[in-house]
Amino acid sequence: MVEQRIWLVTGASRGLGRAFTREALAAGDRVAALARTATAAPEYRDDERVLTVDVDVTDRSAVFAAVERVVDHFGRLDVVVNNAGTMWTGFVEEFTEEQARAQMETNFFGALWVTQAVLPALRRRPPGRLLQISSVAGIAAFPTTGLYSASKFALEGLSEAVAAEAAHFGVAVTIVEPGGYWTDLYKDMPATAPLDDYAALRAELAATSDADGVDSEPALAAAAVRAARRGCGPGSRGQRRSTETVDPRQRRLRRRGRTRAGPHPGLGGMGEGQPGGRTCRAGPAGIHHLRSSVPPADAVPSARGRAPA
């Protein structure tokens, strides 16, 4: 029987973070639910298994204080879901400096501050696990999601380095790469002010976008929770479900279209499309990748259509 785990989930009040929280609770675990307005979430208010903490992940001092509070409350941390994020859409030329920095502050620096804050607790009680929520946009960039992809590319590079460093202490890192799905994250998705010069391209993208797509959010969260509890990775006592070892250089080549190996949707510059599917893949020094099905080639995201997670 797998013992009860202590989870810390950022961005827990909506979207994928809420799905992770629900799945962890359904598995019998306890959760620290962190978000800008976590304490206002009615579904957690009367649940003794949940500690809600309001925090802005872009505030490094606040993040460290929040993690300290969680460890003091539960006594330890077993699994961390580094999920808080935002998504700006717009063509690269349209971004203001403020908008570009806002995208990186949350998705990269916010994730960095959380990573730094939780590693001491994870190291103290191996095997710990850090789930870094990336996206298929962290593998391939799409029109109108250039800054979002840049933030996820940066997160994946950071995560590969952390995996190599933390494996020495029995801490495993999983990069979770969801495909496209609708959540309330996209209801208020910010967008740049459109430039008239891009009107034709914007119309073309809108005409080819897929507004239905695959809602992978709950299933992917459930798969990640099961993998974390089972111990998919080094330092675990559970079964390691490993299908392929991926060299970091090979992953970078895949991103840039210089190899056709691995699942991707056949987007321009990446070669022929490969099967998607959900995989938990073991890589070097404790890095794992949990990837949902990748949207088809004609499901190119736009400000109107489905966006990658």
PDB file of C-alpha atoms in Angstrom, residues 54-72 110 112-120:
ATOM      1  CA  ASP A  54      -2.454  32.861  -1.088  1.00  0.00           C
ATOM      2  CA  VAL A  55       0.769  33.660  -2.929  1.00  0.00           C
ATOM      3  CA  ASP A  56       1.982  35.439  -6.050  1.00  0.00           C
ATOM      4  CA  VAL A  57       4.739  33.231  -7.488  1.00  0.00           C
ATOM      5  CA  THR A  58       6.503  36.229  -9.019  1.00  0.00           C
ATOM      6  CA  ASP A  59       7.282  37.430  -5.468  1.00  0.00           C
ATOM      7  CA  ARG A  60      10.316  35.359  -4.444  1.00  0.00           C
ATOM      8  CA  SER A  61      10.160  36.250  -0.752  1.00  0.00           C
ATOM      9  CA  ALA A  62       6.452  35.422  -0.614  1.00  0.00           C
ATOM     10  CA  VAL A  63       7.060  32.061  -2.284  1.00  0.00           C
ATOM     11  CA  PHE A  64       9.728  31.080   0.250  1.00  0.00           C
ATOM     12  CA  ALA A  65       7.468  32.161   3.119  1.00  0.00           C
ATOM     13  CA  ALA A  66       4.552  30.152   1.700  1.00  0.00           C
ATOM     14  CA  VAL A  67       6.641  26.997   1.339  1.00  0.00           C
ATOM     15  CA  GLU A  68       7.963  27.397   4.882  1.00  0.00           C
ATOM     16  CA  ARG A  69       4.387  27.632   6.132  1.00  0.00           C
ATOM     17  CA  VAL A  70       3.434  24.460   4.246  1.00  0.00           C
ATOM     18  CA  VAL A  71       6.362  22.470   5.638  1.00  0.00           C
ATOM     19  CA  ASP A  72       5.625  23.708   9.158  1.00  0.00           C
ATOM     20  CA  GLY A 110       7.856  32.162 -10.835  1.00  0.00           C
ATOM     21  CA  LEU A 112      12.285  29.141 -10.633  1.00  0.00           C
ATOM     22  CA  TRP A 113      11.381  30.668  -7.263  1.00  0.00           C
ATOM     23  CA  VAL A 114       9.104  27.730  -6.442  1.00  0.00           C
ATOM     24  CA  THR A 115      11.811  25.260  -7.472  1.00  0.00           C
ATOM     25  CA  GLN A 116      14.385  26.944  -5.254  1.00  0.00           C
ATOM     26  CA  ALA A 117      11.987  27.126  -2.318  1.00  0.00           C
ATOM     27  CA  VAL A 118      10.879  23.472  -2.353  1.00  0.00           C
ATOM     28  CA  LEU A 119      14.165  21.701  -3.091  1.00  0.00           C
ATOM     29  CA  PRO A 120      15.451  21.770   0.517  1.00  0.00           C
TER      30      PRO A 120
END
